[in-house]
PDB file of C-alpha atoms and ligand atoms in Angstrom:
ATOM      1  CA  MET D  24      16.723  30.568   9.877  1.00 54.00           C
ATOM      2  CA  ASN D  25      17.446  27.747   7.023  1.00 72.00           C
ATOM      3  CA  LYS D  26      20.709  25.794   6.849  1.00 84.00           C
ATOM      4  CA  PRO D  27      22.008  26.206   3.517  1.00 93.00           C
ATOM      5  CA  LEU D  28      20.549  24.080   0.609  1.00 96.00           C
ATOM      6  CA  ILE D  29      22.868  20.780  -0.039  1.00 97.00           C
ATOM      7  CA  ILE D  30      20.969  19.655  -3.010  1.00 98.00           C
ATOM      8  CA  SER D  31      18.296  21.287  -5.423  1.00 98.00           C
ATOM      9  CA  VAL D  32      16.228  19.345  -7.953  1.00 98.00           C
ATOM     10  CA  GLU D  33      14.986  22.165 -11.028  1.00 98.00           C
ATOM     11  CA  ASN D  34      12.865  20.388 -13.602  1.00 98.00           C
ATOM     12  CA  LEU D  35      13.612  16.797 -13.429  1.00 98.00           C
ATOM     13  CA  ILE D  36      13.253  14.764 -16.214  1.00 98.00           C
ATOM     14  CA  LYS D  37      12.821  11.494 -16.454  1.00 98.00           C
ATOM     15  CA  LYS D  38      11.625   9.329 -19.515  1.00 97.00           C
ATOM     16  CA  TYR D  39      11.592   5.880 -20.555  1.00 96.00           C
ATOM     17  CA  ASP D  40      11.068   5.410 -24.106  1.00 95.00           C
ATOM     18  CA  ASP D  41       7.817   7.253 -24.799  1.00 94.00           C
ATOM     19  CA  PHE D  42       6.984   6.894 -20.620  1.00 96.00           C
ATOM     20  CA  GLU D  43       7.128   9.664 -18.878  1.00 97.00           C
ATOM     21  CA  ALA D  44       8.063   8.745 -15.128  1.00 97.00           C
ATOM     22  CA  VAL D  45       9.297  11.787 -13.787  1.00 98.00           C
ATOM     23  CA  LYS D  46       7.514  14.734 -14.990  1.00 97.00           C
ATOM     24  CA  GLY D  47       9.512  18.405 -14.556  1.00 97.00           C
ATOM     25  CA  ILE D  48       9.577  17.978 -10.324  1.00 98.00           C
ATOM     26  CA  SER D  49      11.567  20.389  -8.628  1.00 98.00           C
ATOM     27  CA  PHE D  50      12.613  20.819  -4.573  1.00 98.00           C
ATOM     28  CA  GLU D  51      15.275  21.907  -2.801  1.00 98.00           C
ATOM     29  CA  VAL D  52      17.153  20.270   0.529  1.00 98.00           C
ATOM     30  CA  HIS D  53      18.674  21.803   3.181  1.00 97.00           C
ATOM     31  CA  GLU D  54      21.791  20.838   5.434  1.00 97.00           C
ATOM     32  CA  GLY D  55      21.220  18.220   7.823  1.00 96.00           C
ATOM     33  CA  GLU D  56      17.751  17.926   6.958  1.00 97.00           C
ATOM     34  CA  ILE D  57      15.844  14.123   6.677  1.00 98.00           C
ATOM     35  CA  PHE D  58      13.230  14.667   3.753  1.00 98.00           C
ATOM     36  CA  GLY D  59      11.112  12.112   2.462  1.00 97.00           C
ATOM     37  CA  LEU D  60       9.666  11.552  -1.116  1.00 97.00           C
ATOM     38  CA  LEU D  61       6.242   9.553  -0.901  1.00 95.00           C
ATOM     39  CA  GLY D  62       3.706   8.575  -2.986  1.00 93.00           C
ATOM     40  CA  PRO D  63       1.666   5.799  -4.691  1.00 92.00           C
ATOM     41  CA  ASN D  64       3.292   2.833  -6.093  1.00 92.00           C
ATOM     42  CA  GLY D  65       5.233   3.931  -9.706  1.00 93.00           C
ATOM     43  CA  ALA D  66       5.195   7.558  -8.823  1.00 94.00           C
ATOM     44  CA  GLY D  67       9.095   8.191  -9.545  1.00 96.00           C
ATOM     45  CA  LYS D  68      10.280   8.079  -6.050  1.00 95.00           C
ATOM     46  CA  THR D  69      13.069   5.374  -7.131  1.00 94.00           C
ATOM     47  CA  THR D  70      13.419   6.746 -10.862  1.00 96.00           C
ATOM     48  CA  THR D  71      14.625  10.622  -8.884  1.00 97.00           C
ATOM     49  CA  LEU D  72      16.724   8.759  -5.876  1.00 96.00           C
ATOM     50  CA  GLU D  73      18.667   7.290  -7.948  1.00 95.00           C
ATOM     51  CA  ILE D  74      19.532   9.955 -10.644  1.00 97.00           C
ATOM     52  CA  MET D  75      20.075  12.269  -7.744  1.00 97.00           C
ATOM     53  CA  GLU D  76      22.569   8.968  -6.700  1.00 95.00           C
ATOM     54  CA  THR D  77      24.451   9.214 -10.117  1.00 94.00           C
ATOM     55  CA  LEU D  78      23.098   5.561 -10.950  1.00 92.00           C
ATOM     56  CA  ARG D  79      20.356   6.746 -13.197  1.00 95.00           C
ATOM     57  CA  ASP D  80      20.608   9.182 -16.392  1.00 96.00           C
ATOM     58  CA  LYS D  81      18.269  12.033 -16.443  1.00 97.00           C
ATOM     59  CA  THR D  82      17.143  13.356 -19.418  1.00 97.00           C
ATOM     60  CA  SER D  83      16.729  16.950 -18.451  1.00 97.00           C
ATOM     61  CA  GLY D  84      16.289  19.408 -15.619  1.00 98.00           C
ATOM     62  CA  LYS D  85      19.430  20.484 -13.610  1.00 98.00           C
ATOM     63  CA  ILE D  86      20.627  18.824 -10.245  1.00 98.00           C
ATOM     64  CA  SER D  87      23.063  20.126  -7.591  1.00 98.00           C
ATOM     65  CA  ILE D  88      24.755  18.248  -4.986  1.00 98.00           C
ATOM     66  CA  GLY D  89      26.730  19.586  -2.394  1.00 97.00           C
ATOM     67  CA  GLY D  90      27.142  22.174  -4.612  1.00 96.00           C
ATOM     68  CA  TYR D  91      28.804  19.997  -7.887  1.00 98.00           C
ATOM     69  CA  ASP D  92      27.054  20.063 -11.020  1.00 98.00           C
ATOM     70  CA  LEU D  93      25.710  16.810 -11.816  1.00 97.00           C
ATOM     71  CA  ASP D  94      26.189  16.501 -15.289  1.00 97.00           C
ATOM     72  CA  GLN D  95      29.812  18.205 -14.879  1.00 97.00           C
ATOM     73  CA  SER D  96      30.624  16.830 -11.783  1.00 96.00           C
ATOM     74  CA  PRO D  97      29.389  13.208 -11.363  1.00 95.00           C
ATOM     75  CA  ASN D  98      32.267  11.897  -9.886  1.00 94.00           C
ATOM     76  CA  GLU D  99      32.883  14.080  -7.238  1.00 95.00           C
ATOM     77  CA  ILE D 100      29.407  13.383  -5.799  1.00 96.00           C
ATOM     78  CA  LYS D 101      29.674   9.915  -5.415  1.00 93.00           C
ATOM     79  CA  HIS D 102      32.489  10.967  -3.367  1.00 92.00           C
ATOM     80  CA  ILE D 103      30.353  13.152  -0.967  1.00 95.00           C
ATOM     81  CA  ILE D 104      27.220  10.125  -1.163  1.00 96.00           C
ATOM     82  CA  GLY D 105      26.477   7.399   0.264  1.00 92.00           C
ATOM     83  CA  VAL D 106      24.489   5.252  -1.412  1.00 89.00           C
ATOM     84  CA  GLN D 107      23.145   1.538  -0.308  1.00 84.00           C
ATOM     85  CA  LEU D 108      24.553  -1.051  -2.404  1.00 74.00           C
ATOM     86  CA  GLN D 109      22.446  -3.631  -3.918  1.00 69.00           C
ATOM     87  CA  ALA D 110      22.583  -7.063  -2.360  1.00 66.00           C
ATOM     88  CA  ALA D 111      23.416  -8.747  -5.311  1.00 65.00           C
ATOM     89  CA  GLY D 112      26.929  -6.756  -4.397  1.00 71.00           C
ATOM     90  CA  TYR D 113      27.402  -9.052  -0.891  1.00 77.00           C
ATOM     91  CA  TYR D 114      30.017 -11.347  -2.047  1.00 81.00           C
ATOM     92  CA  PRO D 115      28.138 -14.135  -0.381  1.00 79.00           C
ATOM     93  CA  ASN D 116      31.803 -16.006   1.012  1.00 85.00           C
ATOM     94  CA  LEU D 117      32.856 -12.811   2.504  1.00 90.00           C
ATOM     95  CA  ASN D 118      32.322 -12.433   5.968  1.00 93.00           C
ATOM     96  CA  LEU D 119      30.370  -8.402   7.290  1.00 94.00           C
ATOM     97  CA  ILE D 120      34.651  -7.177   8.454  1.00 95.00           C
ATOM     98  CA  GLU D 121      35.810  -8.940   4.821  1.00 93.00           C
ATOM     99  CA  LEU D 122      33.117  -7.115   2.674  1.00 92.00           C
ATOM    100  CA  ILE D 123      33.490  -3.267   4.755  1.00 93.00           C
ATOM    101  CA  ASP D 124      36.890  -3.645   3.680  1.00 92.00           C
ATOM    102  CA  LEU D 125      36.244  -4.788   0.428  1.00 90.00           C
ATOM    103  CA  PHE D 126      34.129  -2.150  -0.586  1.00 88.00           C
ATOM    104  CA  SER D 127      36.125   0.589   1.591  1.00 90.00           C
ATOM    105  CA  GLY D 128      39.022  -0.392  -1.069  1.00 89.00           C
ATOM    106  CA  LEU D 129      36.771  -0.011  -3.680  1.00 84.00           C
ATOM    107  CA  TYR D 130      36.808   3.890  -2.293  1.00 83.00           C
ATOM    108  CA  GLY D 131      40.450   4.205  -2.015  1.00 86.00           C
ATOM    109  CA  ILE D 132      39.989   4.552   1.898  1.00 88.00           C
ATOM    110  CA  LYS D 133      41.059   2.673   5.485  1.00 89.00           C
ATOM    111  CA  VAL D 134      37.846   2.555   7.499  1.00 91.00           C
ATOM    112  CA  ASN D 135      37.593   0.899  11.025  1.00 93.00           C
ATOM    113  CA  ALA D 136      35.470  -1.964   9.907  1.00 94.00           C
ATOM    114  CA  LEU D 137      34.144  -2.965  13.619  1.00 94.00           C
ATOM    115  CA  GLU D 138      33.857   0.770  14.247  1.00 91.00           C
ATOM    116  CA  LEU D 139      31.205   0.844  11.607  1.00 91.00           C
ATOM    117  CA  LEU D 140      29.600  -2.037  12.621  1.00 94.00           C
ATOM    118  CA  ARG D 141      29.035  -1.381  16.681  1.00 90.00           C
ATOM    119  CA  LYS D 142      27.407   1.640  14.688  1.00 86.00           C
ATOM    120  CA  VAL D 143      24.818   0.002  13.533  1.00 88.00           C
ATOM    121  CA  SER D 144      24.794  -2.423  15.936  1.00 87.00           C
ATOM    122  CA  LEU D 145      26.030  -5.533  14.473  1.00 92.00           C
ATOM    123  CA  THR D 146      29.378  -6.473  16.467  1.00 93.00           C
ATOM    124  CA  GLU D 147      28.046  -9.492  17.295  1.00 95.00           C
ATOM    125  CA  LYS D 148      27.500 -10.554  14.089  1.00 95.00           C
ATOM    126  CA  ALA D 149      31.043  -8.784  12.507  1.00 95.00           C
ATOM    127  CA  LYS D 150      32.091 -12.748  11.704  1.00 96.00           C
ATOM    128  CA  ALA D 151      28.900 -13.910   9.956  1.00 95.00           C
ATOM    129  CA  LYS D 152      27.877 -13.735   5.352  1.00 93.00           C
ATOM    130  CA  TYR D 153      25.323 -11.328   4.482  1.00 90.00           C
ATOM    131  CA  LYS D 154      23.296 -14.460   3.475  1.00 88.00           C
ATOM    132  CA  GLU D 155      23.212 -15.034   7.367  1.00 91.00           C
ATOM    133  CA  LEU D 156      21.186 -11.842   8.477  1.00 91.00           C
ATOM    134  CA  SER D 157      17.863 -11.217   9.175  1.00 88.00           C
ATOM    135  CA  GLY D 158      16.112  -8.595   7.184  1.00 85.00           C
ATOM    136  CA  GLY D 159      16.776  -6.006  10.163  1.00 85.00           C
ATOM    137  CA  GLN D 160      20.402  -6.642  10.022  1.00 90.00           C
ATOM    138  CA  LYS D 161      20.930  -6.905   6.620  1.00 90.00           C
ATOM    139  CA  GLN D 162      19.266  -3.180   6.205  1.00 88.00           C
ATOM    140  CA  ARG D 163      21.177  -2.184   9.249  1.00 89.00           C
ATOM    141  CA  PHE D 164      24.470  -3.299   7.358  1.00 92.00           C
ATOM    142  CA  SER D 165      23.393  -1.487   4.180  1.00 90.00           C
ATOM    143  CA  ILE D 166      23.121   1.778   6.256  1.00 90.00           C
ATOM    144  CA  ALA D 167      26.744   0.737   7.104  1.00 90.00           C
ATOM    145  CA  THR D 168      27.948   0.539   4.057  1.00 91.00           C
ATOM    146  CA  THR D 169      26.444   3.658   3.147  1.00 91.00           C
ATOM    147  CA  LEU D 170      28.806   5.682   5.923  1.00 91.00           C
ATOM    148  CA  ILE D 171      31.696   3.544   4.785  1.00 91.00           C
ATOM    149  CA  ASN D 172      33.113   7.210   2.541  1.00 89.00           C
ATOM    150  CA  GLN D 173      32.137   9.300   5.735  1.00 91.00           C
ATOM    151  CA  PRO D 174      29.570  11.202   3.309  1.00 94.00           C
ATOM    152  CA  LYS D 175      27.856  14.612   3.934  1.00 96.00           C
ATOM    153  CA  ILE D 176      24.204  12.887   2.216  1.00 97.00           C
ATOM    154  CA  ILE D 177      22.820   9.732   2.390  1.00 96.00           C
ATOM    155  CA  PHE D 178      19.909   8.270   0.399  1.00 96.00           C
ATOM    156  CA  LEU D 179      17.849   5.277   1.623  1.00 94.00           C
ATOM    157  CA  ASP D 180      15.329   3.819  -0.546  1.00 92.00           C
ATOM    158  CA  GLU D 181      12.471   2.491   1.909  1.00 92.00           C
ATOM    159  CA  PRO D 182      14.882   1.672   4.560  1.00 90.00           C
ATOM    160  CA  THR D 183      12.320  -0.115   6.771  1.00 89.00           C
ATOM    161  CA  THR D 184      10.255  -1.731   4.443  1.00 87.00           C
ATOM    162  CA  GLY D 185       9.626  -5.633   5.977  1.00 83.00           C
ATOM    163  CA  LEU D 186      10.831  -5.351   9.625  1.00 84.00           C
ATOM    164  CA  ASP D 187       9.121  -5.867  11.928  1.00 86.00           C
ATOM    165  CA  PRO D 188       7.599  -3.361  14.846  1.00 88.00           C
ATOM    166  CA  GLN D 189      10.873  -3.071  16.814  1.00 87.00           C
ATOM    167  CA  ALA D 190      13.334  -2.999  13.926  1.00 85.00           C
ATOM    168  CA  ARG D 191      11.544  -0.336  12.385  1.00 89.00           C
ATOM    169  CA  ARG D 192      12.146   1.437  15.425  1.00 90.00           C
ATOM    170  CA  ASN D 193      15.506   0.452  15.881  1.00 87.00           C
ATOM    171  CA  LEU D 194      16.472   1.939  12.630  1.00 89.00           C
ATOM    172  CA  TRP D 195      14.842   5.470  13.233  1.00 93.00           C
ATOM    173  CA  ASP D 196      17.000   5.673  15.939  1.00 92.00           C
ATOM    174  CA  LEU D 197      19.878   4.811  13.901  1.00 90.00           C
ATOM    175  CA  ILE D 198      18.814   6.981  10.859  1.00 94.00           C
ATOM    176  CA  LEU D 199      17.880   9.934  14.075  1.00 96.00           C
ATOM    177  CA  GLU D 200      22.068   9.373  15.487  1.00 92.00           C
ATOM    178  CA  ILE D 201      22.616   9.366  11.518  1.00 93.00           C
ATOM    179  CA  ARG D 202      21.561  12.918  11.273  1.00 95.00           C
ATOM    180  CA  ALA D 203      22.635  14.140  14.043  1.00 96.00           C
ATOM    181  CA  THR D 204      26.541  13.339  13.005  1.00 93.00           C
ATOM    182  CA  GLY D 205      25.675  16.516  10.459  1.00 94.00           C
ATOM    183  CA  THR D 206      24.954  14.122   7.711  1.00 96.00           C
ATOM    184  CA  THR D 207      21.999  14.975   5.331  1.00 97.00           C
ATOM    185  CA  ILE D 208      19.209  12.167   4.733  1.00 97.00           C
ATOM    186  CA  VAL D 209      16.947  11.718   1.710  1.00 97.00           C
ATOM    187  CA  LEU D 210      14.869   8.772   2.329  1.00 96.00           C
ATOM    188  CA  THR D 211      11.653   7.272   0.470  1.00 95.00           C
ATOM    189  CA  THR D 212       9.070   5.222   2.308  1.00 94.00           C
ATOM    190  CA  HIS D 213       5.938   3.759   2.493  1.00 93.00           C
ATOM    191  CA  TYR D 214       5.173   4.295   5.958  1.00 94.00           C
ATOM    192  CA  MET D 215       3.011   7.557   7.139  1.00 94.00           C
ATOM    193  CA  ASP D 216       4.453   7.263  10.605  1.00 94.00           C
ATOM    194  CA  GLU D 217       8.184   7.013   9.613  1.00 95.00           C
ATOM    195  CA  ALA D 218       7.599  10.150   7.555  1.00 96.00           C
ATOM    196  CA  GLU D 219       6.318  11.511  10.364  1.00 96.00           C
ATOM    197  CA  VAL D 220       8.809  10.315  13.224  1.00 96.00           C
ATOM    198  CA  LEU D 221      11.784  10.986  10.931  1.00 97.00           C
ATOM    199  CA  CYS D 222      10.845  13.323   8.288  1.00 97.00           C
ATOM    200  CA  ASP D 223      11.348  17.219   8.132  1.00 97.00           C
ATOM    201  CA  ARG D 224       9.936  17.659   5.244  1.00 97.00           C
ATOM    202  CA  VAL D 225       8.274  15.276   2.769  1.00 96.00           C
ATOM    203  CA  ALA D 226       7.339  15.773  -1.101  1.00 96.00           C
ATOM    204  CA  PHE D 227       4.425  13.513  -2.071  1.00 95.00           C
ATOM    205  CA  ILE D 228       4.535  12.692  -5.953  1.00 96.00           C
ATOM    206  CA  ASP D 229       2.266  11.523  -7.888  1.00 95.00           C
ATOM    207  CA  ASN D 230       2.582  10.491 -11.296  1.00 95.00           C
ATOM    208  CA  GLY D 231       5.906  11.893 -11.569  1.00 96.00           C
ATOM    209  CA  GLN D 232       4.366  15.380 -10.368  1.00 97.00           C
ATOM    210  CA  ILE D 233       4.807  17.051  -7.186  1.00 96.00           C
ATOM    211  CA  ILE D 234       1.796  17.329  -5.607  1.00 94.00           C
ATOM    212  CA  GLY D 235       3.135  19.225  -2.178  1.00 94.00           C
ATOM    213  CA  ILE D 236       6.155  20.154  -0.504  1.00 97.00           C
ATOM    214  CA  ASN D 237       6.041  20.591   3.652  1.00 95.00           C
ATOM    215  CA  SER D 238       6.518  19.220   6.714  1.00 96.00           C
ATOM    216  CA  PRO D 239       4.637  16.699   7.908  1.00 94.00           C
ATOM    217  CA  ASP D 240       3.103  19.170  11.166  1.00 94.00           C
ATOM    218  CA  GLN D 241       2.486  21.773   9.024  1.00 94.00           C
ATOM    219  CA  PHE D 242       0.961  19.252   6.067  1.00 94.00           C
ATOM    220  CA  VAL D 243      -1.321  17.864   9.346  1.00 92.00           C
ATOM    221  CA  ASP D 244      -2.302  21.633  10.115  1.00 91.00           C
ATOM    222  CA  ASP D 245      -3.321  22.335   7.003  1.00 91.00           C
ATOM    223  CA  LEU D 246      -5.280  19.580   6.759  1.00 91.00           C
ATOM    224  CA  VAL D 247      -7.169  19.815   9.807  1.00 88.00           C
ATOM    225  CA  ALA D 248      -7.932  23.564   9.146  1.00 89.00           C
ATOM    226  CA  SER D 249      -9.195  22.668   5.960  1.00 89.00           C
ATOM    227  CA  GLY D 250     -12.382  20.766   8.167  1.00 88.00           C
ATOM    228  CA  PHE D 251     -11.418  17.411   8.160  1.00 87.00           C
ATOM    229  CA  GLU D 252     -11.917  15.121  10.813  1.00 85.00           C
ATOM    230  CA  ARG D 253     -11.009  12.143  11.363  1.00 82.00           C
ATOM    231  CA  LYS D 254     -13.343   8.938  12.034  1.00 79.00           C
ATOM    232  CA  LYS D 255     -13.323   9.304  16.333  1.00 77.00           C
ATOM    233  CA  GLU D 256     -10.652   6.868  17.384  1.00 73.00           C
ATOM    234  CA  VAL D 257     -12.122   4.696  20.525  1.00 79.00           C
ATOM    235  CA  LYS D 258      -9.419   3.123  21.906  1.00 83.00           C
ATOM    236  CA  LYS D 259      -6.274   4.463  23.048  1.00 86.00           C
ATOM    237  CA  ALA D 260      -3.804   1.659  21.399  1.00 87.00           C
ATOM    238  CA  ASN D 261      -3.622  -0.441  18.600  1.00 83.00           C
ATOM    239  CA  LEU D 262      -2.366  -3.723  17.926  1.00 82.00           C
ATOM    240  CA  GLU D 263       1.064  -2.254  17.125  1.00 83.00           C
ATOM    241  CA  ASP D 264       1.362  -1.294  20.127  1.00 84.00           C
ATOM    242  CA  VAL D 265       0.242  -4.856  21.449  1.00 85.00           C
ATOM    243  CA  PHE D 266       3.418  -5.903  19.484  1.00 84.00           C
ATOM    244  CA  ILE D 267       6.458  -3.676  21.256  1.00 82.00           C
ATOM    245  CA  SER D 268       4.213  -3.503  24.850  1.00 84.00           C
ATOM    246  CA  LEU D 269       4.858  -7.775  24.938  1.00 84.00           C
ATOM    247  CA  THR D 270       8.087  -8.320  23.237  1.00 83.00           C
ATOM    248  CA  GLY D 271       9.994  -4.999  24.343  1.00 78.00           C
ATOM    249  CA  LYS D 272      11.386  -2.051  22.173  1.00 67.00           C
ATOM    250  CA  ASP D 273      15.229  -3.586  22.944  1.00 68.00           C
ATOM    251  CA  LEU D 274      17.314  -5.258  19.669  1.00 62.00           C
ATOM    252  CA  ARG D 275      16.870  -8.680  19.331  1.00 58.00           C
ATOM    253  CA  GLU D 276      20.508  -9.880  17.998  1.00 53.00           C
ATOM    254  CA  SER D 277      18.990 -13.501  17.044  1.00 46.00           C
TER     255      SER D 277
HETATM  256  P1  ATP I 155       7.401   2.089  -5.945  1.00 96.63           P
HETATM  257  O1  ATP I 155       6.592   2.816  -4.440  1.00 96.63           O
HETATM  258  O2  ATP I 155       6.605   0.786  -6.433  1.00 96.63           O
HETATM  259  O3  ATP I 155       8.789   2.204  -5.646  1.00 96.63           O
HETATM  260  P2  ATP I 155       8.410   4.334  -7.156  1.00 96.63           P
HETATM  261  O4  ATP I 155       7.604   5.477  -6.957  1.00 96.63           O
HETATM  262  O5  ATP I 155       9.846   4.330  -6.684  1.00 96.63           O
HETATM  263  O6  ATP I 155       7.454   3.656  -7.035  1.00 96.63           O
HETATM  264  P3  ATP I 155       9.503   4.417  -9.638  1.00 96.63           P
HETATM  265  O7  ATP I 155      10.654   2.903  -9.181  1.00 96.63           O
HETATM  266  O8  ATP I 155      10.718   5.567  -9.982  1.00 96.63           O
HETATM  267  O9  ATP I 155       8.495   4.287  -8.760  1.00 96.63           O
HETATM  268  O10 ATP I 155       8.805   3.810 -11.148  1.00 96.63           O
HETATM  269  C1  ATP I 155       8.047   5.088 -12.194  1.00 96.63           C
HETATM  270  C2  ATP I 155       7.593   4.460 -13.214  1.00 96.63           C
HETATM  271  O11 ATP I 155       8.800   4.008 -13.949  1.00 96.63           O
HETATM  272  C3  ATP I 155       7.032   3.615 -13.050  1.00 96.63           C
HETATM  273  O12 ATP I 155       5.955   3.636 -13.942  1.00 96.63           O
HETATM  274  C4  ATP I 155       8.006   2.342 -13.404  1.00 96.63           C
HETATM  275  O13 ATP I 155       7.207   0.648 -14.396  1.00 96.63           O
HETATM  276  C5  ATP I 155       8.632   2.983 -14.509  1.00 96.63           C
HETATM  277  N1  ATP I 155       9.883   2.664 -14.394  1.00 96.63           N
HETATM  278  C6  ATP I 155      10.715   2.378 -13.907  1.00 96.63           C
HETATM  279  N2  ATP I 155      12.258   2.086 -13.754  1.00 96.63           N
HETATM  280  C7  ATP I 155      11.821   1.777 -15.002  1.00 96.63           C
HETATM  281  C8  ATP I 155      13.053   1.275 -16.684  1.00 96.63           C
HETATM  282  N3  ATP I 155      14.393   0.598 -16.056  1.00 96.63           N
HETATM  283  N4  ATP I 155      12.086   1.148 -17.726  1.00 96.63           N
HETATM  284  C9  ATP I 155      11.337   1.209 -17.977  1.00 96.63           C
HETATM  285  N5  ATP I 155      10.243   1.813 -17.226  1.00 96.63           N
HETATM  286  C10 ATP I 155      10.861   2.143 -15.815  1.00 96.63           C
END
């Protein structure tokens, strides 16, 4: 049986002046799901995500998040969602502990900053400044900031873009751990392997419209059933397997 709905988007439209970037999309997300928004550059994924995050205004449509209507109760929604803060918000002279204390102050709550950094394997960088982190560490810190207010839902926009294969896998583990605590996750990604590993269901968006919603497994099964055949793979591994095999899968902190 499906878990209860936690997000419902009905006929969402977003216009930037005359240009309609999102053209009446509808979808639902269930509690505890990892739901992926996939599609080509410019399809409207970030626009959709940021409207749900209350960061952009919509043109029309009805959105309900955690039982709250976006038009009527945006502040209640802000309390139950976790949003990745823009890098520009990371004051350069504060270390990670100080940044978490600052952000939790903005939420009016007190969190154990070291415990939060432990969750994302950044304990050793507690006293480092944001600019001193590697790309993967920055992404993990950014995910930590989404957890400050113990949200029911977190939104991740391309969480692993630019990361090396180990760092990506490490982030996948982190995202799965967060989901295991009952948190619902909505993410965008350009990596189909990532969507296959992480997402319970994905929506393909193209040109502002949803062209399919299903589980990755079902999408693949349906394609195969339609007669699709992939060119035979002759090798049993690829260069990414070599990378992981040579360098190991463990997290590098340096
Ligand atoms: P990508 O995969 O490249 O991140 P996306 O699917 O997230 O793309 P969006 O960023 O939502 O796409 O953009 C959808 C469309 O809306 C694009 O054509 C983009 O140029 C346009 N757009 C986005 N933001 C604005 C804005 N602030 N003003 C005008 N047009 C915008």
